[in-house]
XYZ file of C-alpha atoms in Angstrom:
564
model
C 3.721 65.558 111.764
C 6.870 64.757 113.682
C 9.567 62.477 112.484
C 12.780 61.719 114.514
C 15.665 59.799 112.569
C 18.257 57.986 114.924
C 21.826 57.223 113.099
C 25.233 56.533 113.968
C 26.828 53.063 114.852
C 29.191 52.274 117.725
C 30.359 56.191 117.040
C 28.905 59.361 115.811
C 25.370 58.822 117.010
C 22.900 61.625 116.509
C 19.156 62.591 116.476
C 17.230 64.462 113.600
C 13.657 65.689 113.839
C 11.434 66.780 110.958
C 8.387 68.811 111.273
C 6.252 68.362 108.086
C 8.817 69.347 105.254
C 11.542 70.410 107.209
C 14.517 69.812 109.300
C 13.985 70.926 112.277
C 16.552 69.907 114.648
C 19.390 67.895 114.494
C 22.616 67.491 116.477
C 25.255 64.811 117.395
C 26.121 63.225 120.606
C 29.058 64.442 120.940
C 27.950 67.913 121.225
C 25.719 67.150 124.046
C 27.841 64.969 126.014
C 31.201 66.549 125.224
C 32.586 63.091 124.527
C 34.423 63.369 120.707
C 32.364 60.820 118.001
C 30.286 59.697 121.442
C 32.686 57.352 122.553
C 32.137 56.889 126.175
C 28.657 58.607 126.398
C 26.349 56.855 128.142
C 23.715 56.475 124.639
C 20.842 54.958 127.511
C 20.220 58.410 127.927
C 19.728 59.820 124.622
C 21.368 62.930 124.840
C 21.001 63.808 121.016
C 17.251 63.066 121.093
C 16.377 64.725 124.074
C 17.826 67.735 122.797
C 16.021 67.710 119.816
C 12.575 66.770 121.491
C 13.214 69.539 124.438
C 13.843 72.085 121.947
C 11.042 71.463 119.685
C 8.582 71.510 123.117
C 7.633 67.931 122.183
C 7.502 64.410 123.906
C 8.456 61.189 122.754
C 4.561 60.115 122.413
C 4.508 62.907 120.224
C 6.391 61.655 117.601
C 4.568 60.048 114.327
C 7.402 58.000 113.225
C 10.842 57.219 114.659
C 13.410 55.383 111.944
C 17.028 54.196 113.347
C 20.150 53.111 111.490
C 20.152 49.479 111.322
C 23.452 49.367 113.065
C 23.009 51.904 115.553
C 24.138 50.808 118.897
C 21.350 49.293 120.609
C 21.233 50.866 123.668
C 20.911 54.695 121.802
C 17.648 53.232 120.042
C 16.453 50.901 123.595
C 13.511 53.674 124.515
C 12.538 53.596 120.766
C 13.116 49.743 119.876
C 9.467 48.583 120.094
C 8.216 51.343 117.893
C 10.855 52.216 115.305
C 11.491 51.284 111.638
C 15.012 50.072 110.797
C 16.874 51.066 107.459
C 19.791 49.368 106.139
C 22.790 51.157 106.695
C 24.071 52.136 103.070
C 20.462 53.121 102.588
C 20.928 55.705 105.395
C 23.504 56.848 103.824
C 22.443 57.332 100.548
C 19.098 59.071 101.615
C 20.880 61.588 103.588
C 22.961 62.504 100.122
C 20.382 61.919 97.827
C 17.177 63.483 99.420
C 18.749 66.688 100.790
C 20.509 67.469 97.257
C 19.591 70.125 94.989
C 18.959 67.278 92.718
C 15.633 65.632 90.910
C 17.767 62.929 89.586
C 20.940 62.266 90.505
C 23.524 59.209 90.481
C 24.518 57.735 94.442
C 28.109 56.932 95.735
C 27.906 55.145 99.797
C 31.586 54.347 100.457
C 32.537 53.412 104.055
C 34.709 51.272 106.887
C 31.653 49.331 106.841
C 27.987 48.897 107.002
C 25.364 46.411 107.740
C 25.386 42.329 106.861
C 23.463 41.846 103.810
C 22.609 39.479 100.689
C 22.849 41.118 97.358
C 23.234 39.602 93.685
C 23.863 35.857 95.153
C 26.970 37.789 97.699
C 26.544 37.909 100.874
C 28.788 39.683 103.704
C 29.239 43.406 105.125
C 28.634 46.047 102.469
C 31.565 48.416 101.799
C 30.282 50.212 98.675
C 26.914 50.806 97.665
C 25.864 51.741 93.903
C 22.503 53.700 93.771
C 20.044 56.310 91.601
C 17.857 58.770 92.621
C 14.494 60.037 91.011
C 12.310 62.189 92.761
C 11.304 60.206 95.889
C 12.724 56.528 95.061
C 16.000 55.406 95.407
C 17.175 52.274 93.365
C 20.078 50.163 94.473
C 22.100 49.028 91.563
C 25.046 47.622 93.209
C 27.236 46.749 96.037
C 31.386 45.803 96.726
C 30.687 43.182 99.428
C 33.715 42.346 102.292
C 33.710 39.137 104.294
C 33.991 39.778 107.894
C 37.003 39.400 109.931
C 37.426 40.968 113.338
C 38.463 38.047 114.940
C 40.758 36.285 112.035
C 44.241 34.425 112.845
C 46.706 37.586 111.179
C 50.198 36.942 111.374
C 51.507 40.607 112.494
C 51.844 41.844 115.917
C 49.501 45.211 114.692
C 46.640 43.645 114.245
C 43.581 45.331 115.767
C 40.374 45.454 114.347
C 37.107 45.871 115.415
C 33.945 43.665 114.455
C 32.690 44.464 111.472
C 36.085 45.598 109.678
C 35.807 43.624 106.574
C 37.660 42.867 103.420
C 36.959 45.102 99.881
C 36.721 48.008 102.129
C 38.505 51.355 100.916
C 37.575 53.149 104.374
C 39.177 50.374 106.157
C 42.184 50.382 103.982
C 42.472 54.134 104.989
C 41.685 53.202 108.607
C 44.928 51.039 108.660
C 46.826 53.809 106.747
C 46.309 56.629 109.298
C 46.729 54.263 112.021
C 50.561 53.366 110.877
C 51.029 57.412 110.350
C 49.741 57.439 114.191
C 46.505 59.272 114.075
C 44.817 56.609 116.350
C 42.052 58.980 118.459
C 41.696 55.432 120.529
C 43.814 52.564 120.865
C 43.186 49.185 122.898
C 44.223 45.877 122.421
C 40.813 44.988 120.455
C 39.803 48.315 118.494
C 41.126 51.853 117.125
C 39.557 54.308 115.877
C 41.353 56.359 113.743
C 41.212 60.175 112.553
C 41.633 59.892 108.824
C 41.361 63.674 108.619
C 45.189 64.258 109.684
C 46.190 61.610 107.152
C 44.461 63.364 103.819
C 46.491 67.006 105.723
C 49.888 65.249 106.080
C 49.796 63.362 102.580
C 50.715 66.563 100.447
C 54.080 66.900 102.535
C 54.983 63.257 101.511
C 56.773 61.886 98.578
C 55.967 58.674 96.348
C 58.283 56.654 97.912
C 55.970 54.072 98.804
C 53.202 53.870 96.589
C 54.834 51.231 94.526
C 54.604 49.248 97.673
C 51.177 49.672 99.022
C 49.157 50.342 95.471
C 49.086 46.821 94.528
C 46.952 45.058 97.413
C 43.949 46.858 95.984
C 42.442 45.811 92.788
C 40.272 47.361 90.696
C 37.795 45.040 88.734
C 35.469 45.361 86.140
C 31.944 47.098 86.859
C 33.070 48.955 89.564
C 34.425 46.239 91.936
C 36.970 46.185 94.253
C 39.273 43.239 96.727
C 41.682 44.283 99.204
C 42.850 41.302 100.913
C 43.191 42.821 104.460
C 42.040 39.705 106.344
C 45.953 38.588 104.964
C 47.891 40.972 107.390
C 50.103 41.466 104.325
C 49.196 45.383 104.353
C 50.110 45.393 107.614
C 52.866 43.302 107.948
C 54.541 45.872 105.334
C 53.574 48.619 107.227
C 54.786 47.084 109.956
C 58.239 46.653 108.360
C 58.292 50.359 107.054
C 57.719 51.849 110.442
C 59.689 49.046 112.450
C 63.035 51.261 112.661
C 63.239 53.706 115.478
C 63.334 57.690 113.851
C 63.003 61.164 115.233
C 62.150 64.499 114.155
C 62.147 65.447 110.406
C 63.081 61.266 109.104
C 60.091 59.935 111.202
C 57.902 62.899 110.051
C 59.190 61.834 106.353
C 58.498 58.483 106.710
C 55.023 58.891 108.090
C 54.485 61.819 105.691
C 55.294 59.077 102.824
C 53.173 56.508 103.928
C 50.279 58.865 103.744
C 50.771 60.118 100.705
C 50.634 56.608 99.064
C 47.474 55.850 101.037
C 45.844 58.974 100.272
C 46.941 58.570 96.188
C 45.159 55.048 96.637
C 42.107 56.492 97.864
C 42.205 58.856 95.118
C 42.446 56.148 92.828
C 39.598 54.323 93.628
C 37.168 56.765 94.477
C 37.713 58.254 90.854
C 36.825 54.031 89.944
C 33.908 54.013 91.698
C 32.793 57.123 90.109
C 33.641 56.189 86.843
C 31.672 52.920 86.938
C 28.866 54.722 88.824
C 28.830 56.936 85.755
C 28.602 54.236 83.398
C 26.400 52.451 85.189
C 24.095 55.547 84.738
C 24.766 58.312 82.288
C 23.945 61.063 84.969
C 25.438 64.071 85.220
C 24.811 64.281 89.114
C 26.358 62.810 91.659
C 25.697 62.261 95.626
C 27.875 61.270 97.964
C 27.968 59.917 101.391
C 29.572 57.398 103.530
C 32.884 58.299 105.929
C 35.255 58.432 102.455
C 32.769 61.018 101.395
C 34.529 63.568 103.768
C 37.856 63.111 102.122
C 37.667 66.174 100.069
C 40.320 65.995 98.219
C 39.236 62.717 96.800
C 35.809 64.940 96.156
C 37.944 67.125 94.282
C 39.892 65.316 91.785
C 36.131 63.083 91.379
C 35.190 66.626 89.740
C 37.698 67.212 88.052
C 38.777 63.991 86.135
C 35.334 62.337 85.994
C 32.098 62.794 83.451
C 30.259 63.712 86.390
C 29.670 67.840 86.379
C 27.741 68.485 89.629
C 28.475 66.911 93.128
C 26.864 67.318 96.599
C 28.680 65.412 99.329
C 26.117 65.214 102.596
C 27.999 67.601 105.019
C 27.867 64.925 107.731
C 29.097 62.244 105.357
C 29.769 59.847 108.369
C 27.658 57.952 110.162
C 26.372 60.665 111.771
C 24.612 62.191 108.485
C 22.169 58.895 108.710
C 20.025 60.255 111.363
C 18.984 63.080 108.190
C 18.858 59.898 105.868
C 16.706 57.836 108.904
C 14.479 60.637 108.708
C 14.140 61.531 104.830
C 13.389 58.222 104.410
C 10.207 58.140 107.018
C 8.844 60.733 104.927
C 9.550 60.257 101.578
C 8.955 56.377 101.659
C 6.965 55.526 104.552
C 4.459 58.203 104.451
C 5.096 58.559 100.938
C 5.241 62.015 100.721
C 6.278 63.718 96.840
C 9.673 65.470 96.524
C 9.236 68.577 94.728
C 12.040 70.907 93.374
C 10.965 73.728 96.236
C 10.932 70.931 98.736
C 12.151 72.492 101.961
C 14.005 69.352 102.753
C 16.650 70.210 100.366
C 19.627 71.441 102.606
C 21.742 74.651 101.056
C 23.172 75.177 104.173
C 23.810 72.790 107.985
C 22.770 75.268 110.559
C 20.525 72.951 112.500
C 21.590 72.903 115.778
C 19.433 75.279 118.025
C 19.834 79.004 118.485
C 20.440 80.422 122.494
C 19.260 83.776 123.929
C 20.734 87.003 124.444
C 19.540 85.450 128.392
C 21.414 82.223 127.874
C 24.679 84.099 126.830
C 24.369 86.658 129.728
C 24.352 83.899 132.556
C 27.328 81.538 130.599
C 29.165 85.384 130.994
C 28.045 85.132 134.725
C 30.574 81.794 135.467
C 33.791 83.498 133.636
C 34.846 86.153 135.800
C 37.965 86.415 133.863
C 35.844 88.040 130.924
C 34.418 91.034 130.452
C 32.011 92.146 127.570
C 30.276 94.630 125.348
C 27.041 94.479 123.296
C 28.070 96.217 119.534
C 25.187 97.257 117.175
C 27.339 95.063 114.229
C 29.337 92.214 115.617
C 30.343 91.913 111.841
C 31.845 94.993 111.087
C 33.764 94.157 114.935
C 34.739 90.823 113.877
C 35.931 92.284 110.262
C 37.879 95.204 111.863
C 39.072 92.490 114.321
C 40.383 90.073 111.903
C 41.818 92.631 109.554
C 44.260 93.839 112.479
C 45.650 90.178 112.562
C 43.379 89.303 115.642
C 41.926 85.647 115.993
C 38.137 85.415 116.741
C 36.023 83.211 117.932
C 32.462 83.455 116.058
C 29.174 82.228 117.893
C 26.019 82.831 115.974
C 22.782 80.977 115.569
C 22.504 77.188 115.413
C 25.429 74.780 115.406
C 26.302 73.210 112.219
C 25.312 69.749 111.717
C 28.433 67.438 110.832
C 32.648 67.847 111.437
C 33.055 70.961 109.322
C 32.250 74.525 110.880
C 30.566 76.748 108.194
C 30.627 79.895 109.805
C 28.216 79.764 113.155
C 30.674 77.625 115.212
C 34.032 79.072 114.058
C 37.153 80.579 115.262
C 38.386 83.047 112.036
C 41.539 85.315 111.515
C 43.043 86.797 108.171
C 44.205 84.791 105.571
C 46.557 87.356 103.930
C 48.721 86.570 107.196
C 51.569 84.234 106.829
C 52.283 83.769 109.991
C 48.325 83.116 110.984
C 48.386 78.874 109.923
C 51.118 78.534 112.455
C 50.001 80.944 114.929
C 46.394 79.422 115.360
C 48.145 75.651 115.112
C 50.222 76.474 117.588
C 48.955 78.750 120.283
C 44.702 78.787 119.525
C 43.974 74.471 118.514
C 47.074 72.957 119.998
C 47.383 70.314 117.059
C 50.379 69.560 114.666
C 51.426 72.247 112.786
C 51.217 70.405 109.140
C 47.395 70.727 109.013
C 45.927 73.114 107.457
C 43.298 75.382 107.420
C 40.132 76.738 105.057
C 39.068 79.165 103.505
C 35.562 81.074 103.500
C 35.034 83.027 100.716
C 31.779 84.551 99.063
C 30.390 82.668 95.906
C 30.381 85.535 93.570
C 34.096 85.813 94.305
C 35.016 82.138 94.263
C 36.100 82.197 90.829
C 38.777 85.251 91.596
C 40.326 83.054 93.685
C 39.862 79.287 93.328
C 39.481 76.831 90.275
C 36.420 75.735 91.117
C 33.184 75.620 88.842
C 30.802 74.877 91.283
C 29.572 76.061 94.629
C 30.985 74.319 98.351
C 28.653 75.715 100.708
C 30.012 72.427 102.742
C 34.069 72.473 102.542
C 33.966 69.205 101.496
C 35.615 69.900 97.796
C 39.593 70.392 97.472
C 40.546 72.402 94.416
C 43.482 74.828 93.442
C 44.058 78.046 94.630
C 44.430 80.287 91.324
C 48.150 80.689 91.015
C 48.217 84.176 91.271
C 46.132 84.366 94.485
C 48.448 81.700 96.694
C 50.953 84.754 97.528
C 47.363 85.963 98.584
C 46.246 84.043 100.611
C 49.265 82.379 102.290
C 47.587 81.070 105.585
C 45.023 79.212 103.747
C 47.080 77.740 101.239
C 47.988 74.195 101.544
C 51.468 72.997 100.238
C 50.361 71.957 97.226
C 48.917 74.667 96.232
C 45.081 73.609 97.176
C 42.674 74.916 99.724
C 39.342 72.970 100.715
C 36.581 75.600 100.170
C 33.783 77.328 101.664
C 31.181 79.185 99.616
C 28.989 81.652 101.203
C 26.301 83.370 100.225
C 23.567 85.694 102.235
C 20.569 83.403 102.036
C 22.083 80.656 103.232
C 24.462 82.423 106.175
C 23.900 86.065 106.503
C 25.836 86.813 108.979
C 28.424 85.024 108.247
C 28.558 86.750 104.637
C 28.031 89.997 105.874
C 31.671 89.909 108.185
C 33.366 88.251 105.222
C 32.016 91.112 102.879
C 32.813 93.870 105.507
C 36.516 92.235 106.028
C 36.785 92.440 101.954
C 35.941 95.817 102.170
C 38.883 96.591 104.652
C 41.502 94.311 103.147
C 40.536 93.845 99.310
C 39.967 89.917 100.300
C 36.482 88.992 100.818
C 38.062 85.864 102.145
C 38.506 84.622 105.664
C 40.471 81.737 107.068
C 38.186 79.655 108.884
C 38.372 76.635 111.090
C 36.374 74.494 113.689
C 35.418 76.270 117.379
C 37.665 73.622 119.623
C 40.686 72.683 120.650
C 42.363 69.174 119.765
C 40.779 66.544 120.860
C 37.557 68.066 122.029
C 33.933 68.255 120.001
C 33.037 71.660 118.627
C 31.805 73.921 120.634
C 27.718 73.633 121.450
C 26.316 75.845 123.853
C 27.552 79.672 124.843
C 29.033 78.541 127.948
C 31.334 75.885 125.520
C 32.607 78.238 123.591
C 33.750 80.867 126.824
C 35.151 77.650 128.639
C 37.332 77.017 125.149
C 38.116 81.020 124.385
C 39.096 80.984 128.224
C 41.736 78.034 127.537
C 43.346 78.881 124.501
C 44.926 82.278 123.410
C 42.212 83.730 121.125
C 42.068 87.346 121.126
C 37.951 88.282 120.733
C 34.881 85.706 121.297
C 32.090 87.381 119.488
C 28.810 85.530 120.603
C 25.525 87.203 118.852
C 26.197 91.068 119.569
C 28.375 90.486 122.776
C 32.183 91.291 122.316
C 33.577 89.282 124.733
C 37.579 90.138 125.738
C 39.828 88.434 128.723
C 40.665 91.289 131.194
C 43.739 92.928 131.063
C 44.727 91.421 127.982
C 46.729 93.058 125.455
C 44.952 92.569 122.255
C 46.171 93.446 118.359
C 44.057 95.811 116.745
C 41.976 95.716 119.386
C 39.985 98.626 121.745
C-alpha cells in the first residue's frame, strides 16, 4: 500500500511516500529545483513528487491514497486535486509531531505565521496556535489562538508589507516582522517578504535589553493559554520603524539591530514557555510534541525544557510547513485506513535520512563534469574524514540519503574541528559566505552528551539549545555560541552509522568525540541534493576535502592542511 502526503503552502512544498509502515521517501522542492523554500519553482511540475514516485519505481495510478495540506498551493496538488483528501493545516502539523514521536501519549504544541481559515469554539478566523493530545492513533484538538485576517488592512506606516493570510494573535508573524526590521528579508516586494527568522534567534545573544521594554507590551498573554498581538495596528511597526529610522554604520547599526532581536527573540521565549505551560495544564502530560515554523526556534525549545513541567520533547525535524507532507501522510494511514500505532511502529522517526541514496555510478559520472577535481576511493572515508578534520581541514560529508527538513544531521554536511578557534570564522567567512555572528553546531555522540552539554535528553534533530558545561566552552570554542549555548546534535550508531563512526574515530585522535557541523551550501542556496550538487558547491567555496561515499575528492594542485 502506497501513500503519498503533499504539504507546504505558498513555500516549502514537499512530497512524502509511505510504503505500508514506513517512510519511504520524502524530500522538499527546493532540493529538486534548486530554488530556496520553492519560491519560483514551477510546482505544475511536481518536482518533489516525481522524485519520490521515480525512486520508489511507482506511478501515480499506483498510489492508494494521496492527502495534501489544505493550504498547499494549488497548482503543486492540480494532477492530484480530483483524487486527494485535504487536512486542515494545524492538523498537518500536529500529525507530523505527534505520529512520528517516540511517544504513545503525548501533549501537542502547532505554533505558526499562519494556517488555514477555520471555526472553532464560536471564533472564527486564521488559526495561529493549535492546542492538541495524542493517544495511540487519535489526535484530539483541545484548543486554538485564532487571528483575524489582514493582508490588505489600511496601516499607517510606510513598512507595511504583508502577505495574505498574515493575521493578528500570531507569534510567528510577530517574529516575521522582527527579523524583517533586523534585515533578514530572503524576499522583499512591495506586497510580501519572506523572512529568515533563523539569523534573528543567531544575532539575538549579541544584543542587549535595550528594547524589550518597548516591544514586550503589544503581546498579551491571557488566561488558558491565549494570546492578542494587535499587528493589524501598525503600532509594532511604526516603533520599529522609529528605532531603525536613523542612518548607522558598522558596529552602532549592528548594535541596534542586534538589540532589536534580542527583545524579539526574549518575546518569543516568553510565550512559547505560555503556551507550554497552559498546554500542560490543559493536560497533565509529561510529553510534549512540537511543530509549526516557531517549532524550529531551538532556543525557545530549550528554555520550554528547562523551565516547564514538561520532561520529554520531540520537535518534528521539519517543523515548517514542509514537515506536513509526513503529517499528510501519517494521517492517511493512521486515520483513513485506520491502521493501529504500536510502540515498534516503524513510522516512528529516530532519525531524517529520507532522501534517496546515489551509486558509486552516479558519483563517478558527477566526477566526470569537474575536471578541476581529482579523486581516490579509501577503504574508511571515516577514519579520512577524522584524520582530515583533526588537522584543522574543512570537509564536506556526502553519505546516504538527504535529510528531510533545514537542519543537516550528518549525511548532507560540511564538518571541521571544534577545538579550533579560529574554525567559526574561518568556515563563515571563506566556506558559507554568510555573516560572521551565526553560529555553528555541534555533533556529538549520545553517550558523551552529558560530558559536555546540560542536556537530559537526547537531540538526534538540533532543534534543542542548551548550555555548554562550563568547563568544556574553552573546549569547544568554535561551537560555542556567545552565551555560552550550543544547539545540539546527538548521534548514535543505529540511527547514523557512519556518521558516528567519523565522530568516534575523530574522538579517538583529539580526545573530543565532538564535531562542528553545519548545512552542505552556501548562503542563499538549498542544501546540497544530488552528488553533482555537492562537487558544483565544494568547487565554489574553499573547502579543503569532499568525501562522497568512499571517494576522497581534492581540487588539483591545491595545498591542503593535514592533508596527503
Amino acid at each position: 500500500m502506497y501513500i503519498l502526503g503533499l504539504g507546504g503552502s505558498d513555500h516549502d512544498v514537499s512530497s512524502c511516500l509511505l510504503k505500508d509502515d514506513q517512510i519511504l521517501i520524502a524530500i522538499e522542492e527546493e532540493r529538486v529545483t534548486r530554488k530556496k523554500y520553492g519560491f519560483y519553482s514551477n510546482l505544475l511540475f511536481g518536482h518533489s513528487r516525481n522524485y519520490c514516485l521515480q525512486n520508489a519505481g511507482i506511478q501515480l495510478d499506483d498510489v492508494e491514497l494521496v492527502v495534501a495540506d489544505a493550504i498547499l498551493a494549488p497548482t503543486a496538488s492540480h494532477a492530484v486535486r480530483h483524487r486527494m483528501h485535504v487536512l486542515n493545516h494545524h492538523l498537518a502539523h500536529a500529525a507530523s509531531a505527534f505520529y512520528p514521536s517516540p511517544f504513545e501519549e503525548a501533549a501537542i504544541l502547532v505554533v505558526d505565521n499562519a494556517g488555514g481559515l477555520v471555526s472553532f469554539n464560536g471564533k472564527t478566523g486564521i488559526e495561529t496556535v493549535t492546542y492538541a493530545v495524542g493517544k495511540g492513533n487519535e489526535i484530539t484538538v483541545l484548543d486554538k489562538v485564532i487571528g483575524d485576517q489582514y493582508g490588505e488592512a489600511d496601516v499607517s506606516t510606510a513598512g507595511k508589507a504583508y502577505q495574505l493570510g498574515d493575521p493578528n494573535n500570531s507569534l510567528g508573524h510577530f517574529y516575521k516582522i522582527i527579523s524583517h526590521y533586523c534585515g533578514f528579508d530572503f524576499l522583499n516586494n512591495e506586497n510580501f517578504y519572506f523572512t529568515e527568522d533563523g539569523k534573528t534567534m543567531g544575532l539575538a545573544p549579541y544584543g542587549t535589553d535595550r528594547y524589550y521594554d518597548q516591544i514586550r507590551p503589544f503581546i498579551h498573554l491571557l488566561p488558558d493559554g491565549g494570546l492578542r498581538i494587535d499587528l493589524h495596528t501598525g503600532e509594532l511597526q511604526s516603533l520599529l520603524e522609529d528605532l531603525t529610522r536613523e542612518e548607522l554604520t558598522g558596529e552602532d547599526e549592528y548594535r541596534r539591530k542586534a538589540d532589536i532581536a534580542w527583545a524579539g527573540q526574549k518575546c518569543q521565549e516568553d510565550v512559547m514557555i505560555h503556551f507550554a505551560n497552559s498546554l500542560y495544564e490543559k493536560t497533565g502530560l509529561k510529553n510534549l510534541c512540537i511543530a509549526g515554523g516557531s517549532g524550529l526556534n531551538s532556543v525557545a525549545n530549550g528554555k520550554i525544557l528547562k523551565q516547564t513541567p514538561f520532561e520529554n520533547i520531540f520537535v518534528q525535524p521539519a517543523a515548517g510547513d514542509n514537515g506536513t507532507s509526513i503529517g499528510c501522510a501519517m494521517w492517511g494511514y493512521y486515520m483513513l485506513k485506520g491502521m493501529p500505532r504500536t510502540p515498534n511502529d516503524r513510522l516512528r522517526m529516530d532519525h531524517a535520512y529520507l532522501g534517496r541514496s546515489y551509486s558509486d555510478a552516479e558519483i563517478e559520472e558527477a566526477l566526470t563534469q569537474f575536471p578541476d577535481l581529482e579523486f581516490e576511493v579509501v577503504e574508511s572515508p571515516a577514519q579520512a574524514a577524522a584524520e582530515r578534520i583533526a588537522a584543522g581541514q574543512i570537509i564536506g560529508w556526502f553519505q546516504g540519503g538527504s535529510e528531510f527538513g533545514p537542519r543537516a544531521l550528518g549525511h548532507r554536511s560540511i564538518l571541521a574541528n571544534p577545538t579550533l578557534p579560529h574554525m567559526k570564522d574561518e568556515i563563515n567567512h571563506r566556506v558559507k559566505f554568510r555573516e560572521g555572528f551565526r553560529p555553528f553546531a555541534p555533533a556529538v555522540l549520545e553517550e558523551a552528551q552529558s560530558t559536555y552539554f546540560d542536556l537530559d535528553q537526547v537531540s538526534p534533530f538540533m532543534l534543542i539549545v542548551c548550555d555548554v558545561v562550563p568547563e568544556h566552552r574553552a573546549t569547544l570554542p568554535a561551537i560555542t555560541h556567545v552565551d555560552g549555548t550550543a544547539r545540539v546534535q546527538t548521534v548514535t550508531k543505529h540511527g547514523a552509522p557512519e556518521f558516528y563512526e567519523l565522530i568516534d574515530k575523530l574522538g579517538a585522535i583529539t580526545g573530543v568525540p565532538v564535531v562542528l557541523n553545519t548545512s552542505f551550501n552556501v548562503k542563499g542556496e538549498p542544501i546540497v541534493e544530488t552528488p553533482h550538487d555537492a562537487m558544483r558547491c565544494f568547487s565554489g567555496t574553499n573547502m579543503d576535502t569532499l568525501i562522497l561515499s568512499h571517494y576522497v575528492v581534492t581540487k588539483k594542485g591545491a595545498a591542503l592542511k593535514g592533508g596527503e
